[in-house]
Amino acid sequence: MDLERTDFVSVVVPAHNEAEGIVGTLKEIARVLASCGVKWEIIVVDDGSRDGTFDRVRDLAAREGRIKALRFSRNFGKESAILAGLRVARGQAVITMDADLQHPPRLIPLMLEAWREGSRVVDGVKKNRAGDGIAARLRAKAFNAVLSKMGGINIHDSSDFKLLDRVVVDALANQVPERRRFYRGLADWVGYSHASIPFDVEPRAQGVGKWSLLKLIELATTATVSFTSAPLRIVTLLGLLTLVFGFSVGTEALIGWFRGRAVSGFTTTISTLLILGSFIMISLGIIGEYIAKIYDEIKARPYYLVEDSVGFSPGKSEDFVPAQPRNAGAN
């Protein structure tokens, strides 16, 4: 399907310490967008990089005015970077993708075609994960399956590689105020019509991955706490089961005492106490995560702070709020 030149497409690229490959990534995205025959802009959100990523983007933006950038005052996280990009993007369609070319730009025309056919959200769905071992793939599949089941959302093999219609962008940027955000889940939670495009995760073009095990655990915790209260219900259920177990053991011991049998089993008693103590500590930890989320919401600190920008006018607030929805084909 031909794409009208009046369509305006924004591409949001969160980046953290991607100086080595960011220029090549932006050039490839720009090349694909130019081939689509649409008006476009690329917005790089530098999430507190320390390797000169922003300077590389600034130099490229000086030669190509449709490339813009925001630089955070520190590392606020990828979720905040995506939110910042959505807030300033002006396109009728907004695409979010990684800065390392693992999300292939060649799929952008297919995403635009699905959007033009009526889909409000076009999800890039991972078929194969380059560089991931079997254990990592199984962990990802298990987590996505469990969260989808408990949270009532569909994130099976989904990614941050998405196209969002203007209506969806405004909903995520303006009507979802929570601080601990999980973009993949929220993009499904808001509803609207969805389409999926499968893709193979490409090897990184340059550099190394920035996701440590600790960051992955933090993301999984945020996603779980944001979309389901099932862990709290599990704690309650385990507490009831423990109560039944304790009542049964206590009843047996009491009957034995009345019948004159000595109640022995010091090792068993200590083991039981240790297990119960561990269960209590884990339960407190789960409850603590939910309390921490409430605490973060109450503080109401900004999602991020912008230290510098390229292609925006710092003195004009309209450059830092989403554009109003425009009808397809409008100038």
Short mmCIF file of C-alpha atoms in Angstrom, two decimals:
data_model
loop_
_atom_site.label_atom_id
_atom_site.label_comp_id
_atom_site.label_asym_id
_atom_site.label_seq_id
_atom_site.Cartn_x
_atom_site.Cartn_y
_atom_site.Cartn_z
CA MET A 1 0.00 0.00 0.00
CA ASP A 2 1.35 3.43 -0.93
CA LEU A 3 1.96 5.82 1.92
CA GLU A 4 0.91 9.42 1.46
CA ARG A 5 3.67 11.97 1.90
CA THR A 6 1.47 13.93 4.30
CA ASP A 7 1.79 11.19 6.93
CA PHE A 8 4.12 12.35 9.69
CA VAL A 9 6.07 9.62 11.47
CA SER A 10 8.18 10.02 14.61
CA VAL A 11 10.78 7.48 15.70
CA VAL A 12 11.81 7.51 19.37
CA VAL A 13 15.21 5.98 20.14
CA PRO A 14 16.20 5.70 23.84
CA ALA A 15 19.97 5.46 24.18
CA HIS A 16 22.40 4.88 27.02
CA ASN A 17 26.14 4.83 26.28
CA GLU A 18 25.64 4.06 22.60
CA ALA A 19 28.26 6.44 21.16
CA GLU A 20 29.96 3.66 19.24
CA GLY A 21 26.99 2.84 17.06
CA ILE A 22 24.38 5.60 17.39
CA VAL A 23 25.32 7.44 14.19
CA GLY A 24 25.06 4.29 12.08
CA THR A 25 21.71 3.47 13.67
CA LEU A 26 20.25 6.89 12.97
CA LYS A 27 21.48 6.90 9.38
CA GLU A 28 19.88 3.52 8.75
CA ILE A 29 16.57 4.61 10.30
CA ALA A 30 16.63 7.83 8.26
CA ARG A 31 17.33 5.88 5.07
CA VAL A 32 14.34 3.59 5.65
CA LEU A 33 12.03 6.49 6.53
CA ALA A 34 13.06 8.37 3.40
CA SER A 35 12.21 5.33 1.30
CA CYS A 36 8.69 5.27 2.79
CA GLY A 37 7.82 8.66 1.34
CA VAL A 38 6.59 10.16 4.62
CA LYS A 39 7.44 13.22 6.62
CA TRP A 40 9.53 12.12 9.57
CA GLU A 41 11.56 12.99 12.62
CA ILE A 42 13.89 10.94 14.79
CA ILE A 43 14.06 11.73 18.51
CA VAL A 44 16.99 10.35 20.47
CA VAL A 45 16.57 10.37 24.25
CA ASP A 46 20.00 10.17 25.86
CA ASP A 47 19.43 8.50 29.22
CA GLY A 48 22.42 9.96 31.07
CA SER A 49 25.16 8.59 28.81
CA ARG A 50 28.79 9.17 29.82
CA ASP A 51 30.48 8.18 26.57
CA GLY A 52 29.64 11.12 24.31
CA THR A 53 26.44 9.70 22.81
CA PHE A 54 24.71 13.08 22.92
CA ASP A 55 27.63 14.83 21.23
CA ARG A 56 27.53 12.33 18.35
CA VAL A 57 23.81 12.94 17.91
CA ARG A 58 24.29 16.71 18.11
CA ASP A 59 26.87 16.61 15.32
CA LEU A 60 24.58 14.54 13.11
CA ALA A 61 21.59 16.77 13.88
CA ALA A 62 23.57 19.79 12.72
CA ARG A 63 23.55 18.23 9.23
CA GLU A 64 20.05 16.73 9.37
CA GLY A 65 17.45 18.93 11.03
CA ARG A 66 14.90 16.16 11.33
CA ILE A 67 17.07 14.45 13.95
CA LYS A 68 16.42 15.78 17.46
CA ALA A 69 17.60 14.81 20.91
CA LEU A 70 16.97 15.18 24.62
CA ARG A 71 19.62 14.55 27.24
CA PHE A 72 18.68 13.57 30.78
CA SER A 73 20.56 14.99 33.75
CA ARG A 74 21.31 11.42 34.84
CA ASN A 75 20.29 7.85 34.10
CA PHE A 76 16.53 7.66 34.79
CA GLY A 77 15.99 4.35 33.00
CA LYS A 78 14.68 3.22 29.64
CA GLU A 79 11.02 3.50 30.65
CA SER A 80 11.45 7.20 31.43
CA ALA A 81 13.37 7.71 28.19
CA ILE A 82 10.53 6.19 26.18
CA LEU A 83 7.99 8.37 28.00
CA ALA A 84 10.03 11.51 27.27
CA GLY A 85 10.17 10.62 23.60
CA LEU A 86 6.43 9.99 23.43
CA ARG A 87 5.75 13.34 25.06
CA VAL A 88 7.70 15.37 22.51
CA ALA A 89 6.97 13.30 19.40
CA ARG A 90 4.70 15.09 16.94
CA GLY A 91 3.99 12.31 14.49
CA GLN A 92 0.62 10.85 13.62
CA ALA A 93 2.38 7.53 14.17
CA VAL A 94 5.22 7.07 16.67
CA ILE A 95 7.67 4.17 16.50
CA THR A 96 9.84 3.20 19.47
CA MET A 97 12.95 1.14 18.91
CA ASP A 98 16.35 0.39 20.44
CA ALA A 99 19.56 2.19 19.51
CA ASP A 100 21.59 -0.94 18.77
CA LEU A 101 19.82 -2.10 15.56
CA GLN A 102 18.55 -5.25 17.25
CA HIS A 103 15.15 -3.91 16.24
CA PRO A 104 15.49 -3.99 12.42
CA PRO A 105 14.52 -0.67 10.76
CA ARG A 106 13.59 -2.57 7.59
CA LEU A 107 10.31 -3.53 9.31
CA ILE A 108 9.19 0.10 9.56
CA PRO A 109 7.38 0.01 6.17
CA LEU A 110 5.44 -3.09 7.29
CA MET A 111 4.48 -1.35 10.53
CA LEU A 112 3.28 1.70 8.64
CA GLU A 113 1.24 -0.48 6.31
CA ALA A 114 -0.47 -2.21 9.25
CA TRP A 115 -1.15 1.21 10.79
CA ARG A 116 -2.67 2.53 7.58
CA GLU A 117 -4.92 -0.52 7.51
CA GLY A 118 -6.41 0.51 10.86
CA SER A 119 -4.24 -0.93 13.64
CA ARG A 120 -3.65 1.53 16.47
CA VAL A 121 -0.77 -0.49 17.93
CA VAL A 122 1.66 -2.54 15.86
CA ASP A 123 3.80 -4.84 18.02
CA GLY A 124 7.17 -6.16 17.03
CA VAL A 125 7.09 -9.76 18.27
CA LYS A 126 10.37 -11.59 18.79
CA LYS A 127 10.80 -14.88 16.95
CA ASN A 128 14.43 -15.52 17.79
CA ARG A 129 16.68 -13.75 20.27
CA ALA A 130 20.21 -13.32 18.92
CA GLY A 131 22.86 -14.03 21.53
CA ASP A 132 20.46 -15.41 24.14
CA GLY A 133 21.08 -18.89 25.45
CA ILE A 134 18.40 -21.49 26.03
CA ALA A 135 18.14 -20.61 29.73
CA ALA A 136 17.62 -16.91 28.99
CA ARG A 137 14.94 -17.68 26.41
CA LEU A 138 13.10 -20.00 28.77
CA ARG A 139 13.22 -17.38 31.55
CA ALA A 140 11.82 -14.72 29.23
CA LYS A 141 9.04 -16.97 27.95
CA ALA A 142 8.11 -18.10 31.45
CA PHE A 143 8.03 -14.55 32.80
CA ASN A 144 5.95 -13.25 29.88
CA ALA A 145 3.52 -16.15 30.19
CA VAL A 146 3.07 -15.76 33.95
CA LEU A 147 2.69 -11.97 33.83
CA SER A 148 0.25 -12.19 30.92
CA LYS A 149 -1.86 -14.68 32.87
CA MET A 150 -1.78 -12.86 36.20
CA GLY A 151 -1.91 -9.31 34.87
CA GLY A 152 -4.57 -9.77 32.22
CA ILE A 153 -2.32 -8.43 29.45
CA ASN A 154 -0.75 -10.00 26.39
CA ILE A 155 3.02 -9.53 26.24
CA HIS A 156 4.03 -12.93 24.86
CA ASP A 157 7.41 -12.33 23.15
CA SER A 158 6.56 -8.66 22.66
CA SER A 159 9.24 -5.99 22.70
CA ASP A 160 9.70 -2.23 22.93
CA PHE A 161 9.74 -2.18 19.11
CA LYS A 162 6.27 -0.78 18.48
CA LEU A 163 4.29 1.62 16.37
CA LEU A 164 1.66 3.64 18.21
CA ASP A 165 -1.11 5.71 16.71
CA ARG A 166 -1.39 9.31 17.90
CA VAL A 167 -4.41 8.42 20.04
CA VAL A 168 -2.43 5.73 21.87
CA VAL A 169 0.58 8.01 22.31
CA ASP A 170 -1.56 10.69 23.94
CA ALA A 171 -3.16 8.10 26.21
CA LEU A 172 0.19 6.78 27.41
CA ALA A 173 1.80 10.21 27.72
CA ASN A 174 -1.08 12.10 29.33
CA GLN A 175 -3.53 9.68 30.95
CA VAL A 176 -1.28 7.09 32.61
CA PRO A 177 0.38 8.92 35.52
CA GLU A 178 2.05 6.03 37.34
CA ARG A 179 5.77 6.35 38.10
CA ARG A 180 6.89 2.74 37.86
CA ARG A 181 6.11 2.13 34.23
CA PHE A 182 6.33 -1.01 32.11
CA TYR A 183 5.94 0.17 28.52
CA ARG A 184 5.29 -3.21 26.96
CA GLY A 185 2.48 -3.92 29.39
CA LEU A 186 0.94 -0.45 29.21
CA ALA A 187 0.86 -0.53 25.40
CA ASP A 188 -1.37 -3.59 25.66
CA TRP A 189 -3.34 -2.42 28.69
CA VAL A 190 -4.64 0.73 26.96
CA GLY A 191 -6.45 -1.47 24.47
CA TYR A 192 -7.21 -0.34 20.90
CA SER A 193 -6.71 -2.52 17.84
CA HIS A 194 -3.43 -4.42 17.64
CA ALA A 195 -1.39 -6.04 14.90
CA SER A 196 1.78 -8.09 15.28
CA ILE A 197 4.84 -8.34 13.09
CA PRO A 198 7.31 -11.12 13.96
CA PHE A 199 11.02 -10.41 13.68
CA ASP A 200 14.36 -11.98 14.45
CA VAL A 201 16.37 -10.04 17.02
CA GLU A 202 19.53 -8.96 15.22
CA PRO A 203 22.99 -9.12 16.81
CA ARG A 204 24.16 -5.79 18.17
CA ALA A 205 25.81 -3.72 15.45
CA GLN A 206 28.28 -2.16 17.90
CA GLY A 207 29.15 -2.32 21.58
CA VAL A 208 27.75 -4.58 24.26
CA GLY A 209 24.36 -4.93 25.92
CA LYS A 210 23.58 -2.59 28.82
CA TRP A 211 21.14 -4.86 30.66
CA SER A 212 22.72 -6.39 33.73
CA LEU A 213 21.07 -9.18 35.71
CA LEU A 214 20.18 -6.67 38.44
CA LYS A 215 18.43 -4.38 35.93
CA LEU A 216 16.51 -7.31 34.48
CA ILE A 217 15.35 -8.33 37.96
CA GLU A 218 14.31 -4.74 38.66
CA LEU A 219 12.34 -4.60 35.40
CA ALA A 220 10.62 -7.90 36.18
CA THR A 221 9.72 -6.66 39.67
CA THR A 222 8.34 -3.38 38.31
CA ALA A 223 6.29 -5.20 35.70
CA THR A 224 4.85 -7.62 38.24
CA VAL A 225 4.00 -5.00 40.85
CA SER A 226 2.50 -2.68 38.21
CA PHE A 227 0.11 -5.17 36.67
CA THR A 228 -0.99 -7.69 39.25
CA SER A 229 -1.64 -8.12 42.96
CA ALA A 230 -1.35 -11.90 42.60
CA PRO A 231 1.84 -12.10 44.73
CA LEU A 232 -0.09 -10.62 47.65
CA ARG A 233 -2.83 -13.19 47.19
CA ILE A 234 -0.22 -15.94 47.03
CA VAL A 235 1.20 -14.73 50.34
CA THR A 236 -2.29 -14.95 51.85
CA LEU A 237 -2.82 -18.44 50.45
CA LEU A 238 0.53 -19.68 51.73
CA GLY A 239 -0.27 -18.16 55.10
CA LEU A 240 -3.50 -20.15 55.25
CA LEU A 241 -1.70 -23.33 54.21
CA THR A 242 0.93 -22.72 56.88
CA LEU A 243 -1.84 -22.21 59.44
CA VAL A 244 -3.41 -25.54 58.48
CA PHE A 245 -0.02 -27.25 58.64
CA GLY A 246 0.77 -25.74 62.04
CA PHE A 247 -2.66 -26.65 63.41
CA SER A 248 -2.22 -30.25 62.21
CA VAL A 249 1.24 -30.59 63.75
CA GLY A 250 0.07 -28.97 66.99
CA THR A 251 -2.96 -31.25 67.21
CA GLU A 252 -0.82 -34.33 66.68
CA ALA A 253 1.64 -33.21 69.35
CA LEU A 254 -1.16 -32.47 71.82
CA ILE A 255 -2.76 -35.87 71.27
CA GLY A 256 0.61 -37.53 71.79
CA TRP A 257 1.14 -35.61 75.04
CA PHE A 258 -2.24 -36.73 76.41
CA ARG A 259 -1.41 -40.34 75.54
CA GLY A 260 1.88 -40.12 77.35
CA ARG A 261 4.11 -40.16 74.31
CA ALA A 262 7.12 -37.88 74.42
CA VAL A 263 7.11 -35.28 71.70
CA SER A 264 10.57 -35.50 70.17
CA GLY A 265 12.14 -33.98 67.08
CA PHE A 266 14.35 -31.02 67.98
CA THR A 267 15.82 -30.95 64.45
CA THR A 268 12.36 -31.01 62.93
CA THR A 269 11.25 -28.16 65.15
CA ILE A 270 14.23 -25.99 64.26
CA SER A 271 13.82 -26.73 60.55
CA THR A 272 10.16 -25.81 60.73
CA LEU A 273 10.97 -22.53 62.49
CA LEU A 274 13.60 -21.67 59.87
CA ILE A 275 11.18 -22.40 57.04
CA LEU A 276 8.46 -20.31 58.65
CA GLY A 277 10.93 -17.50 59.32
CA SER A 278 12.05 -17.52 55.69
CA PHE A 279 8.46 -17.48 54.54
CA ILE A 280 7.72 -14.48 56.75
CA MET A 281 10.74 -12.55 55.43
CA ILE A 282 9.83 -13.29 51.81
CA SER A 283 6.25 -12.23 52.49
CA LEU A 284 7.44 -8.97 54.01
CA GLY A 285 9.63 -8.40 50.96
CA ILE A 286 6.70 -8.88 48.59
CA ILE A 287 4.50 -6.56 50.63
CA GLY A 288 7.39 -4.09 50.79
CA GLU A 289 7.56 -3.90 46.98
CA TYR A 290 3.94 -2.83 46.83
CA ILE A 291 4.44 -0.31 49.63
CA ALA A 292 7.50 1.05 47.80
CA LYS A 293 5.38 1.54 44.68
CA ILE A 294 2.81 3.47 46.70
CA TYR A 295 5.64 5.54 48.22
CA ASP A 296 7.01 6.40 44.77
CA GLU A 297 3.58 7.47 43.58
CA ILE A 298 2.99 9.67 46.63
CA LYS A 299 6.34 11.47 46.24
CA ALA A 300 5.26 12.50 42.73
CA ARG A 301 8.77 13.36 41.63
CA PRO A 302 9.24 14.07 37.91
CA TYR A 303 9.82 11.06 35.69
CA TYR A 304 13.04 12.64 34.40
CA LEU A 305 14.95 15.93 34.16
CA VAL A 306 16.11 17.24 30.78
CA GLU A 307 19.58 18.79 30.92
CA ASP A 308 20.01 19.65 27.24
CA SER A 309 18.26 19.31 23.92
CA VAL A 310 18.84 19.52 20.18
CA GLY A 311 16.12 20.56 17.77
CA PHE A 312 13.80 21.85 20.49
CA SER A 313 13.40 25.37 21.86
CA PRO A 314 14.03 25.16 25.63
CA GLY A 315 12.14 28.40 26.23
CA LYS A 316 9.00 27.16 24.53
CA SER A 317 6.98 24.75 26.60
CA GLU A 318 5.02 23.57 23.56
CA ASP A 319 8.12 21.74 22.39
CA PHE A 320 7.88 19.49 25.42
CA VAL A 321 4.24 18.45 25.27
CA PRO A 322 2.60 16.03 22.84
CA ALA A 323 1.08 17.34 19.63
CA GLN A 324 -2.66 17.22 19.21
CA PRO A 325 -4.10 14.30 17.22
CA ARG A 326 -4.36 14.93 13.50
CA ASN A 327 -6.57 13.20 11.00
CA ALA A 328 -4.80 10.86 8.60
CA GLY A 329 -3.68 12.68 5.51
CA ALA A 330 -3.81 16.13 7.16
CA ASN A 331 -0.91 18.51 6.75
#
